[in-house]
mmCIF file of C-alpha atoms and ligand atoms in Angstrom:
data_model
loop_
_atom_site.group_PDB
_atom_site.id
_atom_site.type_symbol
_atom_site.label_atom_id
_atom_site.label_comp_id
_atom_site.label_asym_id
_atom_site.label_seq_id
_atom_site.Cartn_x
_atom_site.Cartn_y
_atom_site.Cartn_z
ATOM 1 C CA UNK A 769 13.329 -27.579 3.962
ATOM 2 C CA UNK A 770 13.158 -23.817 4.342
ATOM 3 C CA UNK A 771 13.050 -22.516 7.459
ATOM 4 C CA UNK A 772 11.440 -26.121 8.999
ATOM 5 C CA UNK A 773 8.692 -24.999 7.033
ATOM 6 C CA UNK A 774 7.050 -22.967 8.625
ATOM 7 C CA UNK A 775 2.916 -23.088 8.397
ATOM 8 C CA UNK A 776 2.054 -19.386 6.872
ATOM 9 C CA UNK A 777 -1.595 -18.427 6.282
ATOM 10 C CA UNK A 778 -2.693 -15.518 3.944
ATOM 11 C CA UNK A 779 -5.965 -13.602 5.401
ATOM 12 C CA UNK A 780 -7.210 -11.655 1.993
ATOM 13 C CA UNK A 781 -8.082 -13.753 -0.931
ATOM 14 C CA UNK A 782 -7.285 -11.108 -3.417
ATOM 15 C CA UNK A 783 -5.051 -10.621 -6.121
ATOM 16 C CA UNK A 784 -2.229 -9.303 -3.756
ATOM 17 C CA UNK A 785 -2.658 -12.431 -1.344
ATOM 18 C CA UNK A 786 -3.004 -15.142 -3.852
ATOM 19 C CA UNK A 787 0.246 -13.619 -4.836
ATOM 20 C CA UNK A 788 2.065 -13.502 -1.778
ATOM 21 C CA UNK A 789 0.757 -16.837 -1.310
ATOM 22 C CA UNK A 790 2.015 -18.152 -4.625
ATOM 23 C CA UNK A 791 6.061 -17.112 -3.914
ATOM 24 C CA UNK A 792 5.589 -18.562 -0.372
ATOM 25 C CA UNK A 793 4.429 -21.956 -2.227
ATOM 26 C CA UNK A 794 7.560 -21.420 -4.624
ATOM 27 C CA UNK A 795 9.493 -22.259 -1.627
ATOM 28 C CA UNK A 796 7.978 -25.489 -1.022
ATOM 29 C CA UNK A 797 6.185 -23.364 2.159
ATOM 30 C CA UNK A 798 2.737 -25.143 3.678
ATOM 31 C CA UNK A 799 0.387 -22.455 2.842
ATOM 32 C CA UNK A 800 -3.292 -21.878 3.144
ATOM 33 C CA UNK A 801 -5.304 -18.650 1.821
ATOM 34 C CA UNK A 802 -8.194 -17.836 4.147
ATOM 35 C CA UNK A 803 -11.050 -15.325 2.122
ATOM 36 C CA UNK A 804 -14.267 -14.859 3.709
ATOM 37 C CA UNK A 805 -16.067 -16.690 1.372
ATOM 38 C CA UNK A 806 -13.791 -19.520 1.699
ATOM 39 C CA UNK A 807 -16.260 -20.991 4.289
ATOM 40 C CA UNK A 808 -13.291 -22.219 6.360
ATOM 41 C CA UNK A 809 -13.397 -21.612 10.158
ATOM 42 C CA UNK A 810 -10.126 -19.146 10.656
ATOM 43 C CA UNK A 811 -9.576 -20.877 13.825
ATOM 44 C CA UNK A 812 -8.643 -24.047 12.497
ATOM 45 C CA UNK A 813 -6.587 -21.938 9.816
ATOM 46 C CA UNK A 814 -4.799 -20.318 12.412
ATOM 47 C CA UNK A 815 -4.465 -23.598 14.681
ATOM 48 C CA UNK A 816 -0.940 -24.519 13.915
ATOM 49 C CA UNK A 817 -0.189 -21.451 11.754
ATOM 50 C CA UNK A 818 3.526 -19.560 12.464
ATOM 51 C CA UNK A 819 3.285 -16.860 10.509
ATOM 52 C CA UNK A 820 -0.042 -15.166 9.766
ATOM 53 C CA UNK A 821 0.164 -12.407 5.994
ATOM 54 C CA UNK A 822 -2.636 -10.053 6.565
ATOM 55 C CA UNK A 823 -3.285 -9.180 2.482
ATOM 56 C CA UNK A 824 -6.651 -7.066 2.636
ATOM 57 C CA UNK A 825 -7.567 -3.640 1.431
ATOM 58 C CA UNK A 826 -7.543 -1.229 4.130
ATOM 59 C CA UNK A 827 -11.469 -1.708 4.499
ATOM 60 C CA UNK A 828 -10.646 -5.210 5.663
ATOM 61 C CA UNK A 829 -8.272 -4.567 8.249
ATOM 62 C CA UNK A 830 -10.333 -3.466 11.019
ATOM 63 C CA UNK A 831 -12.889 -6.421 10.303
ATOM 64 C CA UNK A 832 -9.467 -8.991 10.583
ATOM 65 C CA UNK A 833 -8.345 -7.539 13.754
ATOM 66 C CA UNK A 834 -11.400 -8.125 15.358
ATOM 67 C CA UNK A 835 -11.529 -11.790 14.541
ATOM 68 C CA UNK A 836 -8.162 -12.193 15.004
ATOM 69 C CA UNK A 837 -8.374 -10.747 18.414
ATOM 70 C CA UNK A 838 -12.027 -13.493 19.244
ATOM 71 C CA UNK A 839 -9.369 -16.337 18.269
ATOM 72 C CA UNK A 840 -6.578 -15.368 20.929
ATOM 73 C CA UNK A 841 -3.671 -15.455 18.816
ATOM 74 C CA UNK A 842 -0.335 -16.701 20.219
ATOM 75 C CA UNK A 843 2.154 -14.130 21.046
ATOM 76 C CA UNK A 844 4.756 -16.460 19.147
ATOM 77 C CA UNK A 845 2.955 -15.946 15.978
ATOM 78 C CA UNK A 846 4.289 -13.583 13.369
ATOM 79 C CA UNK A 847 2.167 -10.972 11.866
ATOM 80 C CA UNK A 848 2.873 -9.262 8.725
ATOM 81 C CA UNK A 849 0.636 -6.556 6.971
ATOM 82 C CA UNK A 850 0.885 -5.929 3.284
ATOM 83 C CA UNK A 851 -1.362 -3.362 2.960
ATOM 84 C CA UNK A 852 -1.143 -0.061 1.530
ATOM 85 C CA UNK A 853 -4.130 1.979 3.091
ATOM 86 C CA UNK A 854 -5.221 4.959 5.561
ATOM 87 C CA UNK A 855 -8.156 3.432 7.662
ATOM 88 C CA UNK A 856 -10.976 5.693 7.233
ATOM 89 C CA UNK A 857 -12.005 6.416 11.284
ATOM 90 C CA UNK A 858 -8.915 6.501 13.019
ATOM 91 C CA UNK A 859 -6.490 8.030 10.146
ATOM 92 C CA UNK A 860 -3.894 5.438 11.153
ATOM 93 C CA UNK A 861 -1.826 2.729 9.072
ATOM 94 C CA UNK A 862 -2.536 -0.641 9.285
ATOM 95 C CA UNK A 863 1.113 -1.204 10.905
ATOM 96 C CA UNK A 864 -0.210 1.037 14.480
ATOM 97 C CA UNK A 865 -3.833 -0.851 13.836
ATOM 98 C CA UNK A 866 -2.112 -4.344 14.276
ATOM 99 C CA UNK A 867 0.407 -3.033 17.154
ATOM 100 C CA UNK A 868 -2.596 -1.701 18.839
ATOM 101 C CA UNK A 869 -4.264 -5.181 18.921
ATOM 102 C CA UNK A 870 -1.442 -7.384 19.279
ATOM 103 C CA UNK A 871 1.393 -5.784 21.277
ATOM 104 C CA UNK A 872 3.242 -8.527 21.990
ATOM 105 C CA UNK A 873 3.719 -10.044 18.601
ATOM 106 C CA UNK A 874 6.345 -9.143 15.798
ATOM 107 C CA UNK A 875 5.118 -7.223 13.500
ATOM 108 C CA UNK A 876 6.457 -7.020 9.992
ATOM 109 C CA UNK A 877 5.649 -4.509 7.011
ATOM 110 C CA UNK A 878 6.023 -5.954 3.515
ATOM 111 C CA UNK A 879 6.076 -3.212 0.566
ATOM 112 C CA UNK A 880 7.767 -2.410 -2.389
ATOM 113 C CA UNK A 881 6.885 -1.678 -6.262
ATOM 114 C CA UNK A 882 5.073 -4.863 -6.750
ATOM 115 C CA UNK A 883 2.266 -4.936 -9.117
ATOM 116 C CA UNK A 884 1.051 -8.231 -8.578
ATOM 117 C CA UNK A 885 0.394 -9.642 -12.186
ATOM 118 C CA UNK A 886 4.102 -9.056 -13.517
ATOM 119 C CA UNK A 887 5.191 -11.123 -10.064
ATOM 120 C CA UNK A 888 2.441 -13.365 -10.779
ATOM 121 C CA UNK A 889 4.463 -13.774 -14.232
ATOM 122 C CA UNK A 890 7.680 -14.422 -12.671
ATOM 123 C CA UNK A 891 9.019 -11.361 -13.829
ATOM 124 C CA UNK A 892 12.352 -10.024 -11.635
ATOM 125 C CA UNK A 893 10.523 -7.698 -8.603
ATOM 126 C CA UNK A 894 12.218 -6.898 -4.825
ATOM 127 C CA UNK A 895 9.936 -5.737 -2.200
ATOM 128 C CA UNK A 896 11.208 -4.261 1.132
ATOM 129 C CA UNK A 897 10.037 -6.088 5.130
ATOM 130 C CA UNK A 898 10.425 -3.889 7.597
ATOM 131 C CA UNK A 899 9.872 -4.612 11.281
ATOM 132 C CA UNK A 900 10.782 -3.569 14.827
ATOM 133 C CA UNK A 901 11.886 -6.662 15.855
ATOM 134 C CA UNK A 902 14.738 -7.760 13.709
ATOM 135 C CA UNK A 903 14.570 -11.757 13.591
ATOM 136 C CA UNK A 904 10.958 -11.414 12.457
ATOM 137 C CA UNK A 905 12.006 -9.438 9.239
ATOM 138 C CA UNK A 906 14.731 -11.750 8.327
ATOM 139 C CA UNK A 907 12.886 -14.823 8.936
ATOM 140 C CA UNK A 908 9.966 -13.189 6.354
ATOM 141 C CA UNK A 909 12.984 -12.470 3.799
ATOM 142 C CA UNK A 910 14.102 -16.022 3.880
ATOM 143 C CA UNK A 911 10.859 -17.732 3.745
ATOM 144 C CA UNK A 912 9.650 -14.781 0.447
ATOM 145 C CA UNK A 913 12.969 -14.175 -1.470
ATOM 146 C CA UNK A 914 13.423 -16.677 -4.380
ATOM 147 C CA UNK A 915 14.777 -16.220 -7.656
ATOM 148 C CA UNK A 916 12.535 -14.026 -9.231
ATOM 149 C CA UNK A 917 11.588 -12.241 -6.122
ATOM 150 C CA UNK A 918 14.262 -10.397 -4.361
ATOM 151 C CA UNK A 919 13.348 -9.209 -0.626
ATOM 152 C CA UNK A 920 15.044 -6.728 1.696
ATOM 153 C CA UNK A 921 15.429 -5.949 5.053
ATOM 154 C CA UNK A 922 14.599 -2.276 6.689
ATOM 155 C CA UNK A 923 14.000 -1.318 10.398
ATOM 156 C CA UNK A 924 11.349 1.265 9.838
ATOM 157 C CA UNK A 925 8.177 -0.395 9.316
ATOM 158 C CA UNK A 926 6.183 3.187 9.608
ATOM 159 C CA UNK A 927 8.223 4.853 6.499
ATOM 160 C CA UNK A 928 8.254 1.525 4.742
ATOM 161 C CA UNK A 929 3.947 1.353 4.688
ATOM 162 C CA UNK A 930 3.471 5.166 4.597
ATOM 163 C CA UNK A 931 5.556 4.917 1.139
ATOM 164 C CA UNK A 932 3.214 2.314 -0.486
ATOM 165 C CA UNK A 933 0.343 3.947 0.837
ATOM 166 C CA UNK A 934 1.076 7.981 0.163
ATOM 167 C CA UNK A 935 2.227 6.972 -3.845
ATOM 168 C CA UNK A 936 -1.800 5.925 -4.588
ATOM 169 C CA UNK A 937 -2.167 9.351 -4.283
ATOM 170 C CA UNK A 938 0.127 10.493 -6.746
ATOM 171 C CA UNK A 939 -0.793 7.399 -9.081
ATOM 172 C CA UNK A 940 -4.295 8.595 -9.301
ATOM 173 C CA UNK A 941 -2.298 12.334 -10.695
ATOM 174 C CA UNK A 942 0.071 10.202 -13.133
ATOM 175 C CA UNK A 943 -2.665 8.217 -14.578
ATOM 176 C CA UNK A 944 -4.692 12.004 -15.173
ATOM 177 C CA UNK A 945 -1.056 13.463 -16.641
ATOM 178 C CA UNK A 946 -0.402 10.894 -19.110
ATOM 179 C CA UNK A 947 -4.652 10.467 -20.004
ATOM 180 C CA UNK A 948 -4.459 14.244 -21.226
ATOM 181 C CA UNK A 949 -1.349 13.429 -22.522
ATOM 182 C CA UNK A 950 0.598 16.402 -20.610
ATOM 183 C CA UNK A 951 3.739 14.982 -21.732
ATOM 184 C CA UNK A 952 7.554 13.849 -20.505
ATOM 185 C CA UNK A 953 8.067 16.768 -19.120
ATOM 186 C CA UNK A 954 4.718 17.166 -17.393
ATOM 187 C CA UNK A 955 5.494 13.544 -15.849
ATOM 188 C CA UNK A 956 8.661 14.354 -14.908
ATOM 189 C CA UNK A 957 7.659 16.883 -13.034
ATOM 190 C CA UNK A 958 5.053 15.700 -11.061
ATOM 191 C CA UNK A 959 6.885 12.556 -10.064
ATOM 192 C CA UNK A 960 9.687 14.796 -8.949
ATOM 193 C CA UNK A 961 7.639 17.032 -6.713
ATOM 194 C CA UNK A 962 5.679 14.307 -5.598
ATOM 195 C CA UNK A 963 8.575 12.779 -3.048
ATOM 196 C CA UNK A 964 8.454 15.827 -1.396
ATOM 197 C CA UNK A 965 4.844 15.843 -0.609
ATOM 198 C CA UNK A 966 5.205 12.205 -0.169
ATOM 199 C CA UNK A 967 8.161 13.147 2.232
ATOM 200 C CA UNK A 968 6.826 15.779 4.539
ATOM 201 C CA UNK A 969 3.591 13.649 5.310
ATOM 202 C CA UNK A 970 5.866 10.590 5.750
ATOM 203 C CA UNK A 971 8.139 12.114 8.008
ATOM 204 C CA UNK A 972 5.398 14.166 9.930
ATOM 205 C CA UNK A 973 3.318 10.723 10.773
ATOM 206 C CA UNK A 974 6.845 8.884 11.883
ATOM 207 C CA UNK A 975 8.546 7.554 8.587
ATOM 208 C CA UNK A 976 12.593 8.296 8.400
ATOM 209 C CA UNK A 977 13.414 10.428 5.087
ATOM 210 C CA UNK A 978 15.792 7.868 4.020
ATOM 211 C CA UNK A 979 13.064 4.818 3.777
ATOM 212 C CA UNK A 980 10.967 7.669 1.407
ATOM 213 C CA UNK A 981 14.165 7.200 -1.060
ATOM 214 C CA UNK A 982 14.306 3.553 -1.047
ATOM 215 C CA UNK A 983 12.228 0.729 -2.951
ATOM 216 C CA UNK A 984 9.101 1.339 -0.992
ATOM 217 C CA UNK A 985 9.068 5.236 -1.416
ATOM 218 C CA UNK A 986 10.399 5.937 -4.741
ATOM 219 C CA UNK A 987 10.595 2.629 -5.892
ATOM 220 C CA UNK A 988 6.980 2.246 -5.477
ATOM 221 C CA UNK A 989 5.941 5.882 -6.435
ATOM 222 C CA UNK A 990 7.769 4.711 -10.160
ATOM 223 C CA UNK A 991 6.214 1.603 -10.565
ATOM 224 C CA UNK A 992 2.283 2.671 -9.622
ATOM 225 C CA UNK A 993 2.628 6.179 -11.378
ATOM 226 C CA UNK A 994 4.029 4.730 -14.656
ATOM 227 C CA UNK A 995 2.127 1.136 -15.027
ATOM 228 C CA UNK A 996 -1.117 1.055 -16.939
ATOM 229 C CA UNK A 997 -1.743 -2.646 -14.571
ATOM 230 C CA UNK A 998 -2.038 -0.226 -11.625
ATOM 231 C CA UNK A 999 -5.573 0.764 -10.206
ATOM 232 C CA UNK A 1000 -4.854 3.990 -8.491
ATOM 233 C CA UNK A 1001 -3.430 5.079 -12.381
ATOM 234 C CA UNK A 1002 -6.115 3.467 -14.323
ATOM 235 C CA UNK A 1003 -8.354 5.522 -11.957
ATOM 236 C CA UNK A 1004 -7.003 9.203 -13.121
ATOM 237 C CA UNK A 1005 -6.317 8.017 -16.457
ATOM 238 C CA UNK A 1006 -9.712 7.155 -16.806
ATOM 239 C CA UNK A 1007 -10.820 10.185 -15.220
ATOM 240 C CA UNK A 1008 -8.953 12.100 -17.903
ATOM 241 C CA UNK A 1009 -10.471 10.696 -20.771
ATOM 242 C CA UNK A 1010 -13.679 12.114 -19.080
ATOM 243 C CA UNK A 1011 -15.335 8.876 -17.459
ATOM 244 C CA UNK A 1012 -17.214 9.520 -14.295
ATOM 245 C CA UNK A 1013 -15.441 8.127 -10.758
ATOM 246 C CA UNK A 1014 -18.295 5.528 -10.678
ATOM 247 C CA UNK A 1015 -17.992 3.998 -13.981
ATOM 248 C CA UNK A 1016 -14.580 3.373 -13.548
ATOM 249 C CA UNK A 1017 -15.175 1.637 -10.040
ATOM 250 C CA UNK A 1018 -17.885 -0.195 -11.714
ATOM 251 C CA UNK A 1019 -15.133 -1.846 -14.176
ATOM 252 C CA UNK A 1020 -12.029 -1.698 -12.105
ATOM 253 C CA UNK A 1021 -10.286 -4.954 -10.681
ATOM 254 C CA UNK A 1022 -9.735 -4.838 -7.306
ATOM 255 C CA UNK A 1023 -9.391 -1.774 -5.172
ATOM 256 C CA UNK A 1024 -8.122 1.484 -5.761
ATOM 257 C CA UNK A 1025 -6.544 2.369 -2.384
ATOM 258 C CA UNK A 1026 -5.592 6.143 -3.302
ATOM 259 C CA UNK A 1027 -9.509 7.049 -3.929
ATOM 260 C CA UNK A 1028 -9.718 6.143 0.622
ATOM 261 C CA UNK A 1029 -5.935 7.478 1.115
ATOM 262 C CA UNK A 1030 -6.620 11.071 -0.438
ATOM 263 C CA UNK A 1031 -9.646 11.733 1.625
ATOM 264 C CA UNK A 1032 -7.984 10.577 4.705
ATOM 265 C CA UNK A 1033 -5.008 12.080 3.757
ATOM 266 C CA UNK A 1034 -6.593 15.660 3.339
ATOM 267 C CA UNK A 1035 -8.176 15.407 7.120
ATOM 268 C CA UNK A 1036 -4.488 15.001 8.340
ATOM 269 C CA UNK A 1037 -3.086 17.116 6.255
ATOM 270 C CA UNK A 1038 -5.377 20.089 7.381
ATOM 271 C CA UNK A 1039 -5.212 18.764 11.183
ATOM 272 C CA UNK A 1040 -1.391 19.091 11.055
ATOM 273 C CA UNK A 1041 -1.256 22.323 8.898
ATOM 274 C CA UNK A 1042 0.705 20.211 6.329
ATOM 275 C CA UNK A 1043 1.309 21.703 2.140
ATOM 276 C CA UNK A 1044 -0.013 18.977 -0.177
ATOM 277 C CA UNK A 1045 -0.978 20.517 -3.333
ATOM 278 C CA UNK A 1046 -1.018 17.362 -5.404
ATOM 279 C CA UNK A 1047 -3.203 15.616 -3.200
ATOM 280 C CA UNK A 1048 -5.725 19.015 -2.475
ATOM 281 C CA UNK A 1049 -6.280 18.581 -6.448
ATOM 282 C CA UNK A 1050 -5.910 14.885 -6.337
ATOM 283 C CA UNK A 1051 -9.243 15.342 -3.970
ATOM 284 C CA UNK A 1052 -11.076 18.481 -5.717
ATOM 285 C CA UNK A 1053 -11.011 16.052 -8.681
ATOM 286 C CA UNK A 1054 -12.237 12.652 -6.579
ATOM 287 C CA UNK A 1055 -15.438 15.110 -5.266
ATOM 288 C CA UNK A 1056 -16.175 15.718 -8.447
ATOM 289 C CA UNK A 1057 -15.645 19.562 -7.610
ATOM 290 C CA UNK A 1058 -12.914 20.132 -10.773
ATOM 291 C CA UNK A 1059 -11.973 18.786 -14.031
ATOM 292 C CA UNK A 1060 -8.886 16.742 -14.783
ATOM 293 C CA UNK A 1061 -7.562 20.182 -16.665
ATOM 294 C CA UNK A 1062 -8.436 22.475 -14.114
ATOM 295 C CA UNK A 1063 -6.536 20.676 -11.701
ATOM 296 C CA UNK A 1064 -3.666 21.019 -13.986
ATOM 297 C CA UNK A 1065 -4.328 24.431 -14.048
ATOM 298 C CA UNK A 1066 -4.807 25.248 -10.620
ATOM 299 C CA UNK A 1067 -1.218 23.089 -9.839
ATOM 300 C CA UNK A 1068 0.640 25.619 -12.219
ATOM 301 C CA UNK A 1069 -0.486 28.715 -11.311
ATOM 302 C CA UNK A 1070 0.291 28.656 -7.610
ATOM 303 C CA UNK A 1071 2.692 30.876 -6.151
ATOM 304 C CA UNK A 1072 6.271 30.991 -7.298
ATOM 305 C CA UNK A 1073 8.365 29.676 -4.442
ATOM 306 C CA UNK A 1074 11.827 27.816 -4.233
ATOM 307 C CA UNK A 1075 12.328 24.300 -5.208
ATOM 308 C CA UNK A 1076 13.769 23.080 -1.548
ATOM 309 C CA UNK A 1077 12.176 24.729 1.104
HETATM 310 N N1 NDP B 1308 -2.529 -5.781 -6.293
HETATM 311 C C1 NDP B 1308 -1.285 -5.419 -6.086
HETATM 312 O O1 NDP B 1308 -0.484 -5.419 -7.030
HETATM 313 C C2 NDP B 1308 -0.832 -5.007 -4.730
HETATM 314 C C3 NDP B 1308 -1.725 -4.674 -3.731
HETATM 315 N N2 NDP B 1308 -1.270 -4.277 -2.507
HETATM 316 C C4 NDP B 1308 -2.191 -3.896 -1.452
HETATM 317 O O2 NDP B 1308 -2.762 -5.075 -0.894
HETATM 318 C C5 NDP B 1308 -4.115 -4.838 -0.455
HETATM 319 C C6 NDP B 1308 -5.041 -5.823 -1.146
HETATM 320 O O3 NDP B 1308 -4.914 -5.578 -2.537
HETATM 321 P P1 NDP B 1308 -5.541 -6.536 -3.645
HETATM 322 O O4 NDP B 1308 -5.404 -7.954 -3.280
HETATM 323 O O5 NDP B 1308 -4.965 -6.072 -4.912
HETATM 324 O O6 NDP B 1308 -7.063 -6.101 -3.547
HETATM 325 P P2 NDP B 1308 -8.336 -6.861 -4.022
HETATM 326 O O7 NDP B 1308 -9.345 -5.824 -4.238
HETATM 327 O O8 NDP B 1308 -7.995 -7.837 -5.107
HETATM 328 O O9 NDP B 1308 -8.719 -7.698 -2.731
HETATM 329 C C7 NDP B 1308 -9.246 -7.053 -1.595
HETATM 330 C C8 NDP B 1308 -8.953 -7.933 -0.407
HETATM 331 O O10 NDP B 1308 -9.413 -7.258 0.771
HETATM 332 C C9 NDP B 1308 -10.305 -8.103 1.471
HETATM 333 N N3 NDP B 1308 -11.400 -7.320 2.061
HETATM 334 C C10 NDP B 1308 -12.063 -6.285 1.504
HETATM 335 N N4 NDP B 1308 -13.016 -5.842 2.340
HETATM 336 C C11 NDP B 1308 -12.954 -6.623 3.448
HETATM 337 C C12 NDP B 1308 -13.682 -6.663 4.671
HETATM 338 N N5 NDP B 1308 -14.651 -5.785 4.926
HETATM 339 N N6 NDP B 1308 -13.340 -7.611 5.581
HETATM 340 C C13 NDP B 1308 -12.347 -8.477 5.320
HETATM 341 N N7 NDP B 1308 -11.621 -8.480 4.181
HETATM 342 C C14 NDP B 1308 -11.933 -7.566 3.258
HETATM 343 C C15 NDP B 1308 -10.846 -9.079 0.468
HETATM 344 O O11 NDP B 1308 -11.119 -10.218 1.217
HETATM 345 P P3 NDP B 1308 -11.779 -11.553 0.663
HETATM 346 O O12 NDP B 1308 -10.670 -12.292 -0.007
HETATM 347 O O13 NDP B 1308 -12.244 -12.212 1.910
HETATM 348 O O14 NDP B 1308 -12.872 -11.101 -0.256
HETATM 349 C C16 NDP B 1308 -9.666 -9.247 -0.494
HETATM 350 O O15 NDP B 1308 -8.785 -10.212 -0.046
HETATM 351 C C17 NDP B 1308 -4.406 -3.365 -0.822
HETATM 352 O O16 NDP B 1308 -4.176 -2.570 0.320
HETATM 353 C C18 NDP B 1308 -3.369 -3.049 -1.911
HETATM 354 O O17 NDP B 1308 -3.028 -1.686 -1.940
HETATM 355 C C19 NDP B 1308 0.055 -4.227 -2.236
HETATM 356 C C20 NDP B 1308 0.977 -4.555 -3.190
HETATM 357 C C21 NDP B 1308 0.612 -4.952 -4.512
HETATM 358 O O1 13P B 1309 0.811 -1.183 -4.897
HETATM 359 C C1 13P B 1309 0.871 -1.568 -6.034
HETATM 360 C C2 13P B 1309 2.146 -1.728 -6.745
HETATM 361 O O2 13P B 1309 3.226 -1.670 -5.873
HETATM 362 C C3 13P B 1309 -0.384 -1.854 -6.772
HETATM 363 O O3 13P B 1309 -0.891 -0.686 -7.261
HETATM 364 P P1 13P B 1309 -2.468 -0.514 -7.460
HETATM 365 O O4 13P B 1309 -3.086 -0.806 -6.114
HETATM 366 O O5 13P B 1309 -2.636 0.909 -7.917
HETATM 367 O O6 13P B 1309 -2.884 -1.505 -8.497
#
């Protein structure tokens, strides 16, 4: 059997864990879902547990750290985080969250374009795990790839997260572009100049420029911007079509990352003096301060300027 089948446990009960879960069973892997309302004790989850998928929305991460850390994990155990998510006091990823706490474990990143109800259909997808320490990542891309589900290996697990997480941002703009129906080129556009935004944050928090161009960067930045399934979208689509931000949360499956990421976002960008105009309307528009047209407006009458500078 795979591996000597390993024991994996998936903290996060959501869609993206029941998924993650799911291919891991595919592979004939012993796996158990822990959700706090399973009622299960995550200690005796844990017990005898090799590899431990941390699949909660960035509000959760803190909250699983600090039971994690009441349970005295074994070093041996592998940790990876599939999150894509600022947290909200510190402005960090989950990735330094989890090295912070547990230093001496390996600690993987899984993230790619992979909007969980196509994989959930066993439609073709390839995700990306990305780690420090090497063995980890290929013993995560054994136990995940399978035929439908193709996984790769990268060595910078900072890039690899800040990709997933900085596109939410730029989903919520797609989802507004095609809701007032701005058109190909319009699209075009904004995906286009989004990789550079997505870029100079990326690179400024740690992420290598090349990582920003592979399947968890741009990869991910097409799937969430151009997918009516994702949440971040739905959320400026919906926005467009002149729903309030609360109505939509009040109907939306599942969290919409981006909404958390733009605000925390903004604070870095204005700590580190860095130019994200997509994400300054992005958040104008999440205040409630403009309309879905005016930030349209406001993005194309800035300043002239060069396309790479
Ligand atoms: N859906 C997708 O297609 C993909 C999602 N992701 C990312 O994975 C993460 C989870 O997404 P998804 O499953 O879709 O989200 P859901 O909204 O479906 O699930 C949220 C998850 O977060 C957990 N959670 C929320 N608040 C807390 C808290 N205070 N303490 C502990 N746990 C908490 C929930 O735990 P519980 O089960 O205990 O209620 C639940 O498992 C997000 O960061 C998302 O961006 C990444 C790739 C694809
Ligand atoms: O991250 C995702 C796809 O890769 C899921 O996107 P949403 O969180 O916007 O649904």
């Amino acid at each position: 059997m795979l591996e000597n089948a390993k024991k994996i446990t998936v903290i996060g009960g959501g869609i993206w864990g029941q998924t993650l879960a799911n291919l891991a069973r595919r592979n004939h892997l012993a796996v158990r879902v822990w959700s706090r309302h399973s009622g299960e004790d995550l200690g005796n989850v844990i017990a005898d547990t090799e590899v431990i998928i941390s699949a909660v929305s960035i509000k959760g991460v803190a909250p699983t750290i600090e039971k994690l850390q009441q349970l005295q994990l074994n070093s041996c155990t592998i940790i990876v985080t599939a999150t894509k998510g600022l947290d909200p006091i510190t402005t960090r990823t989950p990735f330094h969250l989890w090295n912070q706490a547990f230093p001496d474990n390996s600690l993987v990143v899984l993230s790619g374009p992979n909007l969980a109800k196509e994989i959930n259909q066993g439609l073709p997808a390839a995700t990306v795990v990305a780690s420090y320490a090497p063995k980890a990542a290929i013993l995560l891309q054994k136990l995940l790839s399978g035929e439908s589900f193709r996984v790769y290996l990268n060595s910078d697990p900072l890039g690899t997260e800040l990709g997933g997480t900085l596109k939410n941002v730029m989903a919520i703009a797609s989802g507004v572009c095609d809701g007032l129906q701005l058109g190909t080129n319009a699209k075009s556009a904004l995906l286009t100049r989004a990789l550079p935004e997505i870029v100079r944050v990326g690179t400024c928090l740690g992420g290598c420029q090349e990582t920003f161009f592979g399947l968890s960067g741009l990869g991910d930045l097409l799937a969430t911007c151009n997918s009516p399934l994702s949440r971040n979208y739905q959320v400026g689509y919906q926005l467009a079509l002149g729903l309030s931000l609360p109505e939509i949360l009040a109907k939306l499956e599942g969290t919409a990352e981006g909404i958390n990421t733009t605000e925390v976002l903004m604070r870095i960008a204005q700590k580190k003096f860095l130019y994200v105009p997509i994400t300054c309307q992005v958040d104008r528009l999440l205040r409630g301060e403009i309309s879905p047209q005016v930030a349209v407006d406001e993005l194309m009458r800035r300043d002239l300027k060069a396309e790479f500078d």
